[in-house]
Short mmCIF file of C-alpha atoms in Angstrom, two decimals:
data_model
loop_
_atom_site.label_atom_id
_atom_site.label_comp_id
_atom_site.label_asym_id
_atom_site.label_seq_id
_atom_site.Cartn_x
_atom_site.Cartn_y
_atom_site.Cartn_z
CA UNK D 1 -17.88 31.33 -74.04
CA UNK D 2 -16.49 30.16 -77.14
CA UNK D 3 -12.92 29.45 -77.84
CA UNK D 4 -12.60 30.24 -73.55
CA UNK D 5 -10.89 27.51 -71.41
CA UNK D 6 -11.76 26.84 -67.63
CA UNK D 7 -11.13 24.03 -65.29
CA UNK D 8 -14.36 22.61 -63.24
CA UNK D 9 -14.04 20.45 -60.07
CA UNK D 10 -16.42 17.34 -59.85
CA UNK D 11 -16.54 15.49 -56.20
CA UNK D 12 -17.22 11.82 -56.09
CA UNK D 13 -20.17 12.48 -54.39
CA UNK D 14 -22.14 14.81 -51.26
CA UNK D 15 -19.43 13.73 -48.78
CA UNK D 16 -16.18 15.12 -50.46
CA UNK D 17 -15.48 19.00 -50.15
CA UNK D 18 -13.13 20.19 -52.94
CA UNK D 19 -13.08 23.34 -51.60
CA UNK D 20 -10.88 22.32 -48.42
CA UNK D 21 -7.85 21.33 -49.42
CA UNK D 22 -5.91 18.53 -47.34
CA UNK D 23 -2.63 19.47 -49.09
CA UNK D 24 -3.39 22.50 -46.57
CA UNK D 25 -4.33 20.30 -43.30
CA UNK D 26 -0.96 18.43 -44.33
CA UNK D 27 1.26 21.17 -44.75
CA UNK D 28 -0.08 22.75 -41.42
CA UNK D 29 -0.16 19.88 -38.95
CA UNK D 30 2.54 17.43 -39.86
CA UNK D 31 2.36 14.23 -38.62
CA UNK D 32 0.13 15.72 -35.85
CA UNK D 33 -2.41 14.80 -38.96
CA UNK D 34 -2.66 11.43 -38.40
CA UNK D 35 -3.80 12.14 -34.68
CA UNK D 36 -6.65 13.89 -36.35
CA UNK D 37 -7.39 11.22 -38.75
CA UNK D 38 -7.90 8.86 -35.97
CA UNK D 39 -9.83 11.06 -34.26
CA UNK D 40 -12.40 11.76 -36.62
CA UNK D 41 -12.65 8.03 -37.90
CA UNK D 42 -12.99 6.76 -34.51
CA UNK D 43 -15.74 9.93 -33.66
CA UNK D 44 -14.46 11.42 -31.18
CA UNK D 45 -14.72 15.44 -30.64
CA UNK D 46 -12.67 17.34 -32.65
CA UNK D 47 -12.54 21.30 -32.26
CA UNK D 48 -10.49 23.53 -34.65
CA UNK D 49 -9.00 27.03 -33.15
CA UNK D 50 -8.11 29.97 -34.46
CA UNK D 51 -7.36 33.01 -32.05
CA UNK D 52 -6.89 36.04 -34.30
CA UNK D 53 -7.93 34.37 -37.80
CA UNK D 54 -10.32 34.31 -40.31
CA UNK D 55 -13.32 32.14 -39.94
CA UNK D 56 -13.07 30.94 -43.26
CA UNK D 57 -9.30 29.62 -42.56
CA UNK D 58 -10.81 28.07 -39.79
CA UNK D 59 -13.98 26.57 -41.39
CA UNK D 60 -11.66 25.30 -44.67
CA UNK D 61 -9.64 23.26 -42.00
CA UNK D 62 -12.73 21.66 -39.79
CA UNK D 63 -14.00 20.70 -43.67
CA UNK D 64 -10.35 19.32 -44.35
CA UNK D 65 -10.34 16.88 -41.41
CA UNK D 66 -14.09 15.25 -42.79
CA UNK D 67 -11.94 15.21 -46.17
CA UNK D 68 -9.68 12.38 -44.55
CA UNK D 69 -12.21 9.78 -44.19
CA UNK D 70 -15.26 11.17 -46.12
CA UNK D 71 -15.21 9.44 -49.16
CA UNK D 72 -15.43 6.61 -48.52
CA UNK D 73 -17.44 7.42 -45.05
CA UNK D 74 -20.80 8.99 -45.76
CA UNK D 75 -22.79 11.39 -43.80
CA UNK D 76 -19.36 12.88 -41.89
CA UNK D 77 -20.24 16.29 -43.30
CA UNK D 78 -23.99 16.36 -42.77
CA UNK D 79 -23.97 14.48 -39.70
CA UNK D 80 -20.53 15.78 -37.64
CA UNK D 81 -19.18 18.91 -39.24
CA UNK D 82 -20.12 22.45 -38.05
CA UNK D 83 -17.48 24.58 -39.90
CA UNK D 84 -18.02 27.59 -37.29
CA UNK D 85 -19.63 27.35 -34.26
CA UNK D 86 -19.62 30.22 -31.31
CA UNK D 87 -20.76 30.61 -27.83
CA UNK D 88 -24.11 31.83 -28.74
CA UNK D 89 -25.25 28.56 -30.02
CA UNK D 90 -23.83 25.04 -28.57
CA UNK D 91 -26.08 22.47 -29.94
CA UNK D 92 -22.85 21.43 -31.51
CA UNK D 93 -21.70 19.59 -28.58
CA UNK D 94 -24.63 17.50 -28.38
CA UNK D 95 -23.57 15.87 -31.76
CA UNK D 96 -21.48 12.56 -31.08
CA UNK D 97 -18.28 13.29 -32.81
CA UNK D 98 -18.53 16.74 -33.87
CA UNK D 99 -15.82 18.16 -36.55
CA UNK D 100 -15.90 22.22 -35.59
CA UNK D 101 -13.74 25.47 -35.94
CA UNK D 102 -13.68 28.33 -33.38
CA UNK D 103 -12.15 31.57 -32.89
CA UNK D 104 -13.03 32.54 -29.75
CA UNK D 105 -10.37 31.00 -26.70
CA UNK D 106 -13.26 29.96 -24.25
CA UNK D 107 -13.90 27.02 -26.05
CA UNK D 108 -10.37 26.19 -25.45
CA UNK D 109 -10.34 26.12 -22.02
CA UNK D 110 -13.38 24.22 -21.33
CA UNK D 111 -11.45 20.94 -21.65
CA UNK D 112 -14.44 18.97 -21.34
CA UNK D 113 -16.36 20.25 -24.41
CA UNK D 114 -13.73 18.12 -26.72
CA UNK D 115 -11.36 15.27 -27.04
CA UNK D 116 -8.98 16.39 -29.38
CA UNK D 117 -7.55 20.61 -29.97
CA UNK D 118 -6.11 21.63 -32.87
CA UNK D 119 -4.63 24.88 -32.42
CA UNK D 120 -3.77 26.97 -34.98
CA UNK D 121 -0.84 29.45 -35.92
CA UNK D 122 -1.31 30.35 -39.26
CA UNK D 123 1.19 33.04 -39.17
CA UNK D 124 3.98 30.99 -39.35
CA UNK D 125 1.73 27.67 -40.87
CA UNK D 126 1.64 25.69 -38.10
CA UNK D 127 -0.37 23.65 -36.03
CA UNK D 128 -0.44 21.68 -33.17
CA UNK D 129 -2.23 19.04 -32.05
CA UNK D 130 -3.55 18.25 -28.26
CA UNK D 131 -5.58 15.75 -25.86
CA UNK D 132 -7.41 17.36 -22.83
CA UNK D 133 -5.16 15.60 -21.17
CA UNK D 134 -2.21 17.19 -22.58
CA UNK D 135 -3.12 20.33 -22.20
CA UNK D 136 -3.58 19.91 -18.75
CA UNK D 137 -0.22 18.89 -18.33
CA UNK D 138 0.60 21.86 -20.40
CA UNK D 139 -1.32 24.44 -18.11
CA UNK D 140 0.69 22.69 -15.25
CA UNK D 141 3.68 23.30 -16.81
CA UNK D 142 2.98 26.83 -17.46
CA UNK D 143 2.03 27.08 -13.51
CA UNK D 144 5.24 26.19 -12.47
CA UNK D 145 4.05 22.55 -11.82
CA UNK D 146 6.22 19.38 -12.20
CA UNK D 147 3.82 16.52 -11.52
CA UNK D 148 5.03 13.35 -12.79
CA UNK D 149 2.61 12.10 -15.57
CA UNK D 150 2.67 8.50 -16.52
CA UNK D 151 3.85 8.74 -20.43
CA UNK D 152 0.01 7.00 -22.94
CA UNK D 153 1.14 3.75 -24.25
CA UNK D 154 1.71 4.39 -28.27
CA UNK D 155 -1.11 2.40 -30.09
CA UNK D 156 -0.07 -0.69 -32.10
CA UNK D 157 -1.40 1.49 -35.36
CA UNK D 158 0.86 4.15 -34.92
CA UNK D 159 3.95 2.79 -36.75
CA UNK D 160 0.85 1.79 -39.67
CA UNK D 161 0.56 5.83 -39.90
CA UNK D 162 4.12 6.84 -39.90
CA UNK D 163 4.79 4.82 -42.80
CA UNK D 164 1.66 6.12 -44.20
CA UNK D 165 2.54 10.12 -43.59
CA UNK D 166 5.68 9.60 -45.11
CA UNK D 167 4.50 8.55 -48.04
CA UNK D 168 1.62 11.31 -47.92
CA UNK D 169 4.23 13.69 -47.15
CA UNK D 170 6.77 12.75 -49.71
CA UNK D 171 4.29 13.36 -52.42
CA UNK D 172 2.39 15.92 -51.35
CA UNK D 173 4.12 18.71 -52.98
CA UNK D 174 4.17 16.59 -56.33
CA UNK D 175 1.29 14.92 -57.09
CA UNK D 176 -0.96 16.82 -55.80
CA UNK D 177 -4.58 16.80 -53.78
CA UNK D 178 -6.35 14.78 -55.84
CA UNK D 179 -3.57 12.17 -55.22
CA UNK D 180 -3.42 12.92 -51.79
CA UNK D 181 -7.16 12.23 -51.21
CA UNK D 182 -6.97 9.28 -52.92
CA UNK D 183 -4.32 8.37 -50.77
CA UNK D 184 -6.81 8.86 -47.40
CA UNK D 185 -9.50 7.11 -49.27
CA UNK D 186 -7.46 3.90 -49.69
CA UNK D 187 -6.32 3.96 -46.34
CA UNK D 188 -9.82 4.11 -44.89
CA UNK D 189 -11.36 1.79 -47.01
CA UNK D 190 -8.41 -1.05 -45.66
CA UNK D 191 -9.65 -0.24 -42.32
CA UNK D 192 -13.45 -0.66 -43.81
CA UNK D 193 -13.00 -3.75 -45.23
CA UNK D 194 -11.32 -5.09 -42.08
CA UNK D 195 -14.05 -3.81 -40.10
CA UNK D 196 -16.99 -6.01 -42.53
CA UNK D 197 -14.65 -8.84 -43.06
CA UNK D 198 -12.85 -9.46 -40.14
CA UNK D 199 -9.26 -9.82 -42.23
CA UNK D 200 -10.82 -12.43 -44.58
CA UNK D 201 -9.92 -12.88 -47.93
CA UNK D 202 -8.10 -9.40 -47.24
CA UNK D 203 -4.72 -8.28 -49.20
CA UNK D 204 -3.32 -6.94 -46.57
CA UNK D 205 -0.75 -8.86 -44.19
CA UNK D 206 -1.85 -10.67 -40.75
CA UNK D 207 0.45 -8.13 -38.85
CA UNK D 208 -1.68 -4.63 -40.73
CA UNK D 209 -4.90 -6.66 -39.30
CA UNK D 210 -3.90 -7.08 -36.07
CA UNK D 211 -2.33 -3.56 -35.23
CA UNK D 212 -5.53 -1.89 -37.01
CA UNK D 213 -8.01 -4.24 -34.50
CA UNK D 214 -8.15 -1.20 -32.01
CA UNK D 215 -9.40 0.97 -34.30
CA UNK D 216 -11.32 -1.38 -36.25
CA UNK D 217 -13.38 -1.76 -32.65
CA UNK D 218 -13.47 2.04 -32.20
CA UNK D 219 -15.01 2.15 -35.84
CA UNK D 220 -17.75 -0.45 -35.48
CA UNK D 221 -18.79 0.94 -32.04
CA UNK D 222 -19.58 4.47 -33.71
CA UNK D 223 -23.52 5.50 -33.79
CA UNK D 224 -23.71 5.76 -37.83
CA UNK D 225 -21.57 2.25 -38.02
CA UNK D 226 -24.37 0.01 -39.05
CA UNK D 227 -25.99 1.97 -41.60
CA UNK D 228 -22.36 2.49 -43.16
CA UNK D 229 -21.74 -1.41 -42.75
CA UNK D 230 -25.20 -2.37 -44.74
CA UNK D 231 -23.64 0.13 -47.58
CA UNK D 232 -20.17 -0.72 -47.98
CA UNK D 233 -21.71 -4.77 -47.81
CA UNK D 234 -23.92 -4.36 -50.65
CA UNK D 235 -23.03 -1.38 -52.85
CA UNK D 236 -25.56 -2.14 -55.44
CA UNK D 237 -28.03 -2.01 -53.11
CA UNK D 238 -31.40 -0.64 -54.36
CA UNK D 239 -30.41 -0.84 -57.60
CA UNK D 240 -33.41 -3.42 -58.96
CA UNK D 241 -31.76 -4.16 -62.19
CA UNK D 242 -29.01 -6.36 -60.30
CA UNK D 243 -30.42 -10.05 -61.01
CA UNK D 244 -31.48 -11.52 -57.72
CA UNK D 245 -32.83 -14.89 -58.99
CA UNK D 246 -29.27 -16.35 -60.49
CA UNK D 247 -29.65 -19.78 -61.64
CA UNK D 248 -26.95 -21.30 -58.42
CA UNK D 249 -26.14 -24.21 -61.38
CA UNK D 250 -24.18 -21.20 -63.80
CA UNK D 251 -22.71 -19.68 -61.05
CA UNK D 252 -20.64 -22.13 -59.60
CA UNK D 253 -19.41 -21.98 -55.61
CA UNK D 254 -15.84 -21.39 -54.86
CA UNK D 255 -13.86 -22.43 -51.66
CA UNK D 256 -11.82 -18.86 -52.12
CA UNK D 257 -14.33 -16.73 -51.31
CA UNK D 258 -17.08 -16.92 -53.84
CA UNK D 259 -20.51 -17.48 -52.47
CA UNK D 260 -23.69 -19.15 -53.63
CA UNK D 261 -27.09 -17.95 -54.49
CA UNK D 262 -27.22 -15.79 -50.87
CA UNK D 263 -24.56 -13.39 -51.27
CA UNK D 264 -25.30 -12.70 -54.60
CA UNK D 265 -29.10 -11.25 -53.46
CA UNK D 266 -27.23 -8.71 -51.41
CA UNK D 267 -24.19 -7.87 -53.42
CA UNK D 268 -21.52 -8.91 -51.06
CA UNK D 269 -19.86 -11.46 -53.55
CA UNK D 270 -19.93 -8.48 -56.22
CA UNK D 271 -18.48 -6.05 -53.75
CA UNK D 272 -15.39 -9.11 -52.92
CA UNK D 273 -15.20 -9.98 -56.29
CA UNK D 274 -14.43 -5.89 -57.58
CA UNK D 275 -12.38 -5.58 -54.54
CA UNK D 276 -10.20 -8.41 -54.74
CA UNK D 277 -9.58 -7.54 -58.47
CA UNK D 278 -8.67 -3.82 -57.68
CA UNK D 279 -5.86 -4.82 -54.61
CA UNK D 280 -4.35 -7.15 -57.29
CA UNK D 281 -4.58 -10.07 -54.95
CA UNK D 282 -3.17 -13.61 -56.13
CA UNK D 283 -6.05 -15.00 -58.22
CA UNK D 284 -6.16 -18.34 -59.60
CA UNK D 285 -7.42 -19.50 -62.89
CA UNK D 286 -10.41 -20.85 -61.96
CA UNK D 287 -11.49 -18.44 -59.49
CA UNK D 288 -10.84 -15.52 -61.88
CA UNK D 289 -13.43 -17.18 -64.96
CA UNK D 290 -16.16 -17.50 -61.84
CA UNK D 291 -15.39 -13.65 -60.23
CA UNK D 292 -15.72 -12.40 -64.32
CA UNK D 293 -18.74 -14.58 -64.82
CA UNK D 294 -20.31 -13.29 -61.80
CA UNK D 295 -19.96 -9.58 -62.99
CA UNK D 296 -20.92 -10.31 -66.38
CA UNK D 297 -24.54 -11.87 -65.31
CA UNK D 298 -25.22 -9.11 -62.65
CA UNK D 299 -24.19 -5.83 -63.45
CA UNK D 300 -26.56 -5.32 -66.63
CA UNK D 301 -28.20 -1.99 -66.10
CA UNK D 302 -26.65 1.20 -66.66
CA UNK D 303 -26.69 2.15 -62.41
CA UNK D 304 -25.19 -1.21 -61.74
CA UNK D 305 -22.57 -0.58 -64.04
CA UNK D 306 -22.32 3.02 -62.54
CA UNK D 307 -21.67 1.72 -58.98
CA UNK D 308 -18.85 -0.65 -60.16
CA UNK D 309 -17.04 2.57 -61.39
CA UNK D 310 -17.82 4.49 -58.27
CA UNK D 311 -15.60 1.35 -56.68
CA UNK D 312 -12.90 1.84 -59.44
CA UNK D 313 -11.34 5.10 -58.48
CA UNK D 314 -9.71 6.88 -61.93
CA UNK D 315 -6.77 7.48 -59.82
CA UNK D 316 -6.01 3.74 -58.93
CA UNK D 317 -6.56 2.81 -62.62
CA UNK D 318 -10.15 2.97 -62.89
CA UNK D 319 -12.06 0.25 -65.19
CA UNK D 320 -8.28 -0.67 -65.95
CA UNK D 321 -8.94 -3.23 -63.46
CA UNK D 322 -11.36 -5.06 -65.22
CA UNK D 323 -10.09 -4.32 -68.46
CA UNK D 324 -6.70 -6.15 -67.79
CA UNK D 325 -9.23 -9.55 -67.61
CA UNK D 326 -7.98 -9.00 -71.53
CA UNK D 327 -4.84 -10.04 -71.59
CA UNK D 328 -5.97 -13.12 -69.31
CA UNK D 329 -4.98 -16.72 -70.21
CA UNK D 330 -8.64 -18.30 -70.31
CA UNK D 331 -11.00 -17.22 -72.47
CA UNK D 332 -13.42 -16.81 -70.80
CA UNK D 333 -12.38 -14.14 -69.01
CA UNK D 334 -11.43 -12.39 -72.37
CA UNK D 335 -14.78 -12.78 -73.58
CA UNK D 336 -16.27 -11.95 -70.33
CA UNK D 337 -14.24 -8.86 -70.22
CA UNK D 338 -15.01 -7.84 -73.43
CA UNK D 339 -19.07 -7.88 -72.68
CA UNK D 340 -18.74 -6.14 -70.00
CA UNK D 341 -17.17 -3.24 -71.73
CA UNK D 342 -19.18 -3.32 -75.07
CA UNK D 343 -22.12 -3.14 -72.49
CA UNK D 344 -20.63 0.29 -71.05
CA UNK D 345 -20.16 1.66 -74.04
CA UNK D 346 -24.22 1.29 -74.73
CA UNK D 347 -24.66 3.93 -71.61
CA UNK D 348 -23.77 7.46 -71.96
CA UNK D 349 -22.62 7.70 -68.50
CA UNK D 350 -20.29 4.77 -68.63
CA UNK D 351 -18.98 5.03 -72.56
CA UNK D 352 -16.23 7.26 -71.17
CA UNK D 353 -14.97 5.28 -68.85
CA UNK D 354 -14.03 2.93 -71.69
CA UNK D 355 -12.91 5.96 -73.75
CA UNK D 356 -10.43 6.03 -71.18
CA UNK D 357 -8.69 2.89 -71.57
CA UNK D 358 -4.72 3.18 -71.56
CA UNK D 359 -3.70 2.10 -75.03
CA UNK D 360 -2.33 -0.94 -74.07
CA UNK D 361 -5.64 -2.05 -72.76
CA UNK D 362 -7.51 -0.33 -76.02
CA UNK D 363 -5.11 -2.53 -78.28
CA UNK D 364 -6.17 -5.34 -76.51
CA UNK D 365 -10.13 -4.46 -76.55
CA UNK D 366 -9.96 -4.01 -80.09
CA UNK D 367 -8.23 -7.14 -80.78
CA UNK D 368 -10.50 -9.41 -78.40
CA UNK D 369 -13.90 -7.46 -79.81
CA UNK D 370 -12.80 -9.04 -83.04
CA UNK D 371 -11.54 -12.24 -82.06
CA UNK D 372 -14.48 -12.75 -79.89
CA UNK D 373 -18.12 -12.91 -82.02
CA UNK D 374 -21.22 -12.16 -79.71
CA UNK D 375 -22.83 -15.24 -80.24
CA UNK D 376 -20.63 -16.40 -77.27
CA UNK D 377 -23.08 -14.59 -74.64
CA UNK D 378 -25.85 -16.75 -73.44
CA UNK D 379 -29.86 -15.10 -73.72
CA UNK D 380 -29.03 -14.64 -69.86
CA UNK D 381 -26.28 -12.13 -69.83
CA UNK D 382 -23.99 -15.96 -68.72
CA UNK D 383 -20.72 -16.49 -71.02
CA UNK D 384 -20.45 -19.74 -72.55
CA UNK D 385 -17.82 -21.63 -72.32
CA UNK D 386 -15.90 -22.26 -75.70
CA UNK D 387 -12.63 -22.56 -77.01
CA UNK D 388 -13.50 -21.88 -80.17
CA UNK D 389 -12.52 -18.29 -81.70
CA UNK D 390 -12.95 -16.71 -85.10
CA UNK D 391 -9.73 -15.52 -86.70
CA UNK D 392 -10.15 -12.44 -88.80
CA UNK D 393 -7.77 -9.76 -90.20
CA UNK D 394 -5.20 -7.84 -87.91
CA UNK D 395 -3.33 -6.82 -90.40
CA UNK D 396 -4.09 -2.99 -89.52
CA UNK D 397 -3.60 -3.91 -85.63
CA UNK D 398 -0.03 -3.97 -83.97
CA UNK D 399 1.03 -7.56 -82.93
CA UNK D 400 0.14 -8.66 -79.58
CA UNK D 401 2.50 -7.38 -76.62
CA UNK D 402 5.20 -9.67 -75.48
CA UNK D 403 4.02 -9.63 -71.70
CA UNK D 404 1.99 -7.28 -69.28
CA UNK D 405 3.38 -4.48 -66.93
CA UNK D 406 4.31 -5.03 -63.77
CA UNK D 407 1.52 -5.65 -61.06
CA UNK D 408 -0.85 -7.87 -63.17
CA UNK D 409 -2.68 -10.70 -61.10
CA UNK D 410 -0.46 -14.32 -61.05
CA UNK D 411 -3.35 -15.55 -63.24
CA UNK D 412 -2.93 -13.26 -66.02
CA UNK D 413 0.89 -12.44 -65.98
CA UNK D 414 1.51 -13.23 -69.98
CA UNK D 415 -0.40 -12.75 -72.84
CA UNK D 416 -1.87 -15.66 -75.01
CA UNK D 417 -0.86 -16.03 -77.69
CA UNK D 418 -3.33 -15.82 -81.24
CA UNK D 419 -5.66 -18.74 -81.78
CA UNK D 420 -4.43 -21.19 -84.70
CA UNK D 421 -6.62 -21.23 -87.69
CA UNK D 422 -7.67 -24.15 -90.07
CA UNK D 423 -4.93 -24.80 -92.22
CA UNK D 424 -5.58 -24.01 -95.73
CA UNK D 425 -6.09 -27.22 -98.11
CA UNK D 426 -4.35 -27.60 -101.23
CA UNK D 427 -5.86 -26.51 -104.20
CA UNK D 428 -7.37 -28.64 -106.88
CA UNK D 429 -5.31 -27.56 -109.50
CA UNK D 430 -2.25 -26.42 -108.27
CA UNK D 431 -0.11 -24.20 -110.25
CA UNK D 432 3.19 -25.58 -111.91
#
């Protein structure tokens, strides 16, 4: 296999299928793909049909529509998706929310057997997608029937996903499906977090809260809700090397959403602390040294440090997140920063992740690593606090940037500048 090139696929985990594309589910249904969307996050029935085609077209589609909310959602695939189903076995419809493709037309008429029909005509790439009580109306139609049907109220989240498919739609063809996943994975996980948080300490606007509370309700109420709730809470959870006995006194309380000793046995503060730093929400100086500090003193092991990346995904910048704590104004969050990522780079699994640094950020590493001598971090894994640095030669580095890109954190918006060294005292014998 030398000197031979190949691409391989890695998923993020059991729940993503990279075989079924949702470029394809896109393309096919239109905006008819955020009905499905809700559908499946809210777990209700879903059944795929496909008079006439293949049962793998069918089957890549029923896997597509678990691909919209599974990641972040676990246990869609294993739990809810039956890719092909037929009349000779219907355990399927026992399942509570079952994702499943069909080819045979019975299932479509038994209107009871499923909530939501997605009927598909391949032939020309289309789709279309139905409520039982639609198609009732539909068969009426067809019958020559013109009963007046009282017209479903839009739901207050349905302007939420037109803005959303646009975008998804505009960039479909250009980025790509690993962009367009990510997409559907950000999307859910704003509906998670309102769903464990109730809209606190939350980036998104009081108006995105209140039209997603129907849904939010629908998601909650689901059967696998509060095993997915005790997950997305404490990420880190049964990972043992995550300190649970945290002096309270180094860790200091903040009114902003920073717990105390509690939270920090479960992993909730961690979880708000990586969250708040990936939606780029308005930090303040203060609060920023304490969320750093926290990360620094608990995420020691190699797993810990592998779930923190698992909540970084590459595709919204990845440990770029953290890494901008860099180009911070305190230092303490520079040196905090930069233990965290000499400390990945001691794990196999993690080094890369570093490796990956945008060279901005790598300029910046290998400036504060310098700068910054190790003596700073307590026997504890806790930064001390010091405004004392070490000057040493950058005469082989480039000088420090003039500001930071566009969407850094209010705290960190401009780059300090250099330490000032001892001034250099006269010699004794000066030279005429």
């Amino acid at each position: 296999m030398q000197g031979v090139a190949f691409s391989l696929r890695i998923d993020r985990g059991p729940d993503e299928v990279l075989e079924a594309p949702l470029t394809l589910l896109v393309k096919i249904f239109g905006p008819g793909t955020m009905r499905i969307y809700n559908a499946v996050l809210q777990g209700h029935r879903v059944l795929f049909v496909g008079c006439n085609h293949a049962a793998g077209d069918v089957c890549r589609l029923a896997l597509a529509a678990a691909s919209l909310v599974a990641p972040p959602l676990s246990g869609v695939v294993r739990r809810r998706v039956y890719p092909y189903a037929n009349l000779t076995d219907l355990a399927f419809l026992e399942a509570p929310g079952y994702i499943a493709g069909v080819t045979n037309p019975v299932f479509e008429t038994n209107e009871s057997w499923w909530d939501i029909l997605c009927e598909l005509h391949l032939s020309d790439g289309t789709g279309r997608v139905l409520t039982a009580k639609e198609k009732r109306e539909e068969n009426e139609r067809s019958r020559g029937e013109h009963a007046e049907h009282e017209r479903e109220k839009e739901p207050p989240y349905a302007s939420l996903d037109r803005a959303f498919y646009a975008k998804v739609a505009a960039g479909c063809g250009h980025y790509g499906e690993r962009w367009v996943r990510t997409m559907f994975y950000e999307y859910t996980m704003d509906i998670v977090d309102t769903a464990i948080d109730h809209g606190i300490n939350s980036h998104l606007a009081a108006s995105v809260i209140q039209a997603n509370a129907p849904r939010v309700h629908r998601l909650v109420a689901t059967a696998d809700w509060a095993a997915e709730a005790a997950r997305f809470l404490d990420p880190w959870r049964g990972d043992e090397t995550v300190d649970p006995t945290i002096d309270p006194s180094t860790v200091h309380a903040s009114r902003r959403g920073v717990s105390g000793l509690a939270d920090l046995t479960t992993g909730r503060v961690l979880r708000n602390t990586v969250r708040k730093l990936r939606n780029g929400c308005a930090i303040e100086l203060e609060e920023e040294e304490e969320m750093y500090q926290i990360l620094v003193k608990t995420l020691t092991s190699e797993p810990a440090l592998q779930t923190l990346l698992q909540l970084l995904p590459e595709d919204k910048g990845g440990i770029n997140t953290i890494a901008a704590g860099l180009l911070s104004a305190s230092t303490l969050v520079k040196v905090s920063t930069v233990t965290l990522l000499q400390r990945m780079e001691r794990f196999p699994s993690t080094k890369p992740a570093v490796r990956a640094l945008n060279h901005f950020l790598n300029i910046a590493f290998c400036r504060a690593a310098v700068l910054v001598p190790r003596p700073h971090i307590g026997d504890g894994g806790e930064v001390r606090r010091s405004s004392t640095l070490r000057p040493s030669s950058l005469a082989n580095l480039p000088p420090p940037p003039a500001g930071v890109p566009a969407g850094r954190r209010v705290s960190t918006s401009a780059v300090p500048p250099p330490p000032e060294s001892t001034p250099p005292t006269s010699p004794k014998n000066p030279s005429p």
